[in-house]
Amino acid sequence: LVQRVLIKPNIKGLEEEEEAPLPLLPLGLDFSRPWHNNFIKVKKKILPKLHILHPIMKNLLDFSYAAFSDFLIVDFSSFRLKGPVDCESLKTEVSLSCAKAEEKILNTWYQKVISLFSQKEALKGVKLYQTDSFFNCVSVLMSNQLKELLRRTVEAFVKLFDSEDRSYLPLFKMNLSLDEKKMELYPSFQDLEEGILFLVNRIGQTFQNIQTVRSWLAGGATTLDTELPNDVIELATSTLKKAIGENLQEPKAYFENYVDKYGWLVDGTAQARIERFEAEEHTFDEYT
């Protein structure tokens, strides 16, 4: 910041003139550079600890992209084509798909990762004191790739219930049953909602026991952090609950109307009327 001010010259005749005071600095502005030293200090700390620019990290990202870019843990495209399905059967199918996807990833992508970091050149340029931060960087990259795959799969599942596009909406079987003089649907609306939400949690349970590279190489038991963030689960759950509620409005209304019309036939009302009629005396015409 440059400030300019007129200074009274030493000229005869201006003795009575008063010099104006220097203007005050603008309030709230600080033109010092304390941040610069902090920046240099932090930069020096970061350089030996972050290894994202190491050539091997690029290789890891390259074949991770090739493996995951168009892959989902569960193929939801055929759900609608199957027609009405039993909720329990769907839960079993999704669980099997998650298990198969995890096995596939462990036998392909994960083996490539292990092979990559088993090479002598893997730690080229990494000093001994940088080993921990180097493998931490590897773990973070792997975790992010798997978390992103889980997130995309959950979002694809939630998308099936989009109220603006019902062309992929799954169809669920619901059986009308008579139990202890009551009309009920099986599964109940509550059980159906819980079954659908279960699928989100089941997807999120995939890849939860994958060893870090360093743990695998050293024979340890440390695993990658692949747990989905709470905000992803919460958003998926709230979106599904809203969609399920909207899609079940008509079935609920139909069921309630059905119970209103025919519930008296099974709740004991009809039987009581018959018994009362039989206990009374009636004419032949009334019996016929």
XYZ file of C-alpha atoms in Angstrom:
288
model
C 0.000 0.000 0.000
C 1.442 3.396 -1.054
C 0.279 6.582 0.648
C 0.927 10.074 -0.661
C 0.745 13.329 1.293
C 1.839 16.907 0.570
C 4.630 18.201 2.816
C 4.869 21.921 3.503
C 7.893 23.277 1.650
C 10.360 25.547 3.390
C 9.303 28.696 1.529
C 8.943 32.193 2.879
C 5.343 33.165 3.369
C 4.119 29.675 4.276
C 5.210 29.800 7.889
C 1.626 30.056 9.110
C 0.404 27.111 7.072
C -0.293 23.901 8.986
C 0.762 20.535 7.686
C -2.018 18.026 7.186
C -1.650 14.867 9.295
C -0.780 11.595 7.614
C -3.925 9.699 6.598
C -4.868 6.709 8.692
C -4.456 3.216 7.286
C -7.721 1.602 6.139
C -9.305 -0.332 8.973
C -9.304 -4.119 8.640
C -6.546 -4.285 6.049
C -3.286 -5.977 6.862
C -0.648 -5.903 4.168
C 1.920 -7.906 6.035
C 2.756 -11.397 4.790
C 2.737 -13.758 7.783
C 0.940 -16.389 5.643
C 3.910 -16.683 3.308
C 6.207 -18.157 5.916
C 3.452 -20.533 7.019
C 2.877 -21.580 3.417
C 6.552 -22.386 2.886
C 6.650 -24.272 6.178
C 3.570 -26.372 5.352
C 4.816 -27.017 1.828
C 8.038 -28.465 3.196
C 6.027 -30.777 5.442
C 3.703 -31.890 2.647
C 6.325 -32.765 0.049
C 7.839 -35.752 1.892
C 4.427 -37.068 3.029
C 2.151 -36.887 -0.014
C 2.987 -39.277 -2.815
C 0.051 -38.854 -5.170
C 2.418 -37.797 -7.963
C 4.546 -40.910 -7.628
C 4.382 -42.802 -10.983
C 3.041 -45.973 -9.373
C 0.012 -44.085 -8.046
C -0.934 -43.181 -11.603
C -0.760 -46.863 -12.545
C -3.029 -47.702 -9.623
C -5.560 -45.077 -10.678
C -5.412 -46.177 -14.321
C -6.368 -49.802 -13.822
C -8.790 -48.865 -11.027
C -10.633 -46.694 -13.517
C -10.585 -49.514 -16.060
C -11.989 -51.947 -13.492
C -14.663 -49.758 -11.882
C -15.772 -47.109 -14.386
C -18.650 -49.154 -15.851
C -19.037 -51.752 -13.108
C -21.701 -51.999 -10.406
C -21.821 -54.482 -7.553
C -25.394 -55.436 -8.463
C -26.946 -55.403 -11.936
C -30.292 -53.681 -11.435
C -31.212 -53.491 -15.119
C -33.164 -56.764 -15.077
C -35.140 -56.227 -11.870
C -38.206 -54.847 -13.630
C -38.061 -57.474 -16.369
C -38.432 -60.271 -13.822
C -41.961 -59.185 -13.028
C -43.351 -59.457 -9.491
C -40.708 -60.859 -7.143
C -40.733 -62.005 -3.560
C -38.948 -59.535 -1.281
C -37.010 -62.272 0.521
C -35.881 -63.733 -2.794
C -34.644 -60.323 -3.892
C -32.698 -59.896 -0.656
C -31.044 -63.258 -1.253
C -30.245 -62.384 -4.864
C -28.666 -59.048 -3.935
C -26.626 -60.674 -1.165
C -25.295 -63.255 -3.618
C -24.474 -60.543 -6.155
C -22.538 -58.594 -3.518
C -20.580 -61.697 -2.532
C -19.778 -62.526 -6.169
C -18.741 -58.942 -6.912
C -16.403 -58.900 -3.924
C -14.861 -62.197 -4.985
C -14.395 -60.887 -8.520
C -12.714 -57.691 -7.327
C -10.418 -59.638 -4.999
C -9.390 -61.999 -7.795
C -8.791 -59.317 -10.416
C -8.276 -55.712 -9.327
C -6.860 -56.509 -5.899
C -4.406 -59.039 -7.309
C -3.180 -56.420 -9.775
C -2.651 -53.995 -6.908
C -0.662 -56.548 -4.922
C 1.391 -57.469 -7.980
C 2.088 -53.806 -8.687
C 3.406 -53.068 -5.216
C 5.315 -56.332 -4.956
C 7.751 -55.127 -7.603
C 11.143 -53.773 -6.592
C 10.472 -50.548 -8.472
C 7.365 -49.837 -6.387
C 9.278 -47.890 -3.738
C 11.667 -46.226 -6.141
C 12.486 -42.752 -4.890
C 10.782 -43.360 -1.533
C 13.098 -42.980 1.430
C 12.870 -45.244 4.445
C 11.289 -42.604 6.681
C 8.647 -41.978 3.987
C 7.445 -45.587 3.843
C 4.535 -45.097 6.245
C 3.158 -42.071 4.433
C 3.679 -43.798 1.073
C 1.574 -46.830 1.988
C -0.981 -44.596 3.703
C -1.393 -42.830 0.383
C -1.910 -46.192 -1.337
C -4.558 -47.168 1.223
C -6.423 -43.891 0.795
C -6.488 -44.267 -2.988
C -7.753 -47.842 -2.764
C -10.357 -46.905 -0.159
C -11.629 -44.038 -2.283
C -11.991 -46.291 -5.334
C -14.014 -48.888 -3.426
C -16.135 -46.301 -1.610
C -16.968 -44.668 -4.919
C -18.048 -48.034 -6.333
C -20.298 -48.628 -3.316
C -21.742 -45.125 -3.571
C -22.545 -45.482 -7.281
C -24.216 -48.846 -6.669
C -26.386 -47.446 -3.877
C -27.354 -44.471 -6.036
C -28.250 -46.793 -8.926
C -30.521 -48.780 -6.609
C -32.219 -45.639 -5.299
C -32.700 -44.484 -8.900
C -34.969 -47.493 -9.516
C -37.579 -45.848 -7.289
C -37.536 -42.483 -9.062
C -41.118 -41.190 -8.993
C -40.622 -39.346 -12.291
C -39.527 -42.473 -14.165
C -41.220 -45.689 -13.069
C -40.033 -47.757 -16.003
C -37.430 -49.458 -13.786
C -39.501 -49.644 -10.615
C -39.268 -53.190 -9.157
C -42.514 -55.127 -8.723
C -43.026 -56.950 -5.426
C -45.377 -59.810 -4.623
C -47.768 -59.254 -1.726
C -50.088 -62.089 -0.685
C -53.477 -61.562 0.932
C -53.839 -63.905 3.897
C -56.452 -64.698 6.540
C -54.864 -65.077 9.949
C -56.799 -65.292 13.209
C -59.895 -63.757 11.719
C -57.945 -60.884 10.168
C -57.136 -59.924 6.614
C -53.444 -59.177 6.226
C -50.898 -58.677 3.500
C -47.671 -60.617 3.527
C -45.210 -59.068 3.663
C -46.774 -56.120 5.433
C -46.120 -52.633 4.126
C -43.683 -52.081 7.005
C -41.852 -55.344 6.301
C -41.616 -54.458 2.622
C -40.061 -51.080 3.425
C -37.581 -52.679 5.816
C -36.685 -55.269 3.179
C -35.924 -52.590 0.595
C -33.835 -50.569 3.059
C -31.979 -53.758 3.982
C -30.611 -53.882 0.441
C -28.895 -50.514 0.910
C -27.169 -51.751 4.050
C -26.244 -55.030 2.373
C -24.545 -53.217 -0.484
C -22.674 -51.081 2.035
C -21.347 -54.188 3.792
C -19.364 -55.225 0.725
C -15.541 -54.845 0.710
C -15.354 -54.384 4.488
C -12.545 -56.875 5.115
C -9.962 -56.113 2.444
C -6.384 -55.909 3.669
C -4.210 -52.897 3.015
C -1.272 -53.488 0.683
C 1.254 -53.065 3.462
C -0.681 -55.441 5.699
C -0.810 -58.052 2.941
C 2.899 -57.728 2.192
C 3.879 -57.844 5.862
C 1.357 -60.478 6.931
C -0.700 -58.107 9.070
C -4.439 -57.801 9.585
C -5.108 -54.097 8.943
C -8.000 -53.512 6.551
C -8.957 -50.667 4.260
C -11.471 -48.071 5.364
C -14.278 -48.772 2.907
C -17.291 -47.864 5.019
C -19.769 -45.649 3.237
C -20.131 -42.177 4.791
C -23.228 -41.729 6.938
C -24.550 -38.947 4.729
C -24.691 -41.332 1.747
C -26.646 -43.937 3.731
C -28.937 -41.330 5.280
C -29.717 -39.703 1.935
C -30.436 -43.064 0.303
C -32.640 -44.134 3.224
C -34.670 -40.926 3.333
C -35.112 -40.893 -0.459
C -36.258 -44.515 -0.500
C -38.681 -44.033 2.392
C -40.298 -41.144 0.578
C -40.490 -43.071 -2.703
C -41.845 -46.202 -1.016
C -44.514 -44.170 0.763
C -45.620 -42.582 -2.505
C -45.687 -45.882 -4.403
C -47.633 -47.683 -1.674
C -50.440 -45.141 -1.432
C -52.611 -46.885 -4.025
C -51.996 -50.437 -2.717
C -52.792 -49.250 0.818
C -56.021 -47.598 -0.328
C -57.005 -50.721 -2.288
C -56.318 -52.981 0.697
C -58.241 -50.760 3.114
C -61.196 -50.665 0.729
C -61.062 -54.458 0.395
C -61.067 -54.868 4.181
C -63.983 -52.450 4.532
C -66.019 -54.457 2.029
C -65.169 -58.012 3.023
C -63.491 -57.872 6.400
C -66.759 -58.633 8.190
C -66.814 -62.047 6.500
C -63.675 -63.180 8.335
C -63.555 -61.146 11.537
C -66.419 -63.060 13.164
C -69.169 -60.585 12.315
C -70.742 -62.819 9.656
C -70.539 -65.910 11.882
C -72.200 -64.047 14.748
C -75.037 -62.956 12.467
C -75.591 -66.532 11.283
C -75.631 -67.916 14.821
C -78.016 -65.210 15.963
C -80.284 -65.870 12.996
C -80.320 -69.602 13.710
C -81.150 -69.018 17.368
C -84.178 -66.940 16.458
C -87.497 -68.183 15.123
C -88.176 -67.296 11.527
C -90.723 -68.148 8.893
C -89.966 -70.563 6.093
C -89.735 -67.691 3.630
C -87.058 -65.990 5.756
C -84.942 -69.150 5.705
C -85.186 -69.362 1.944
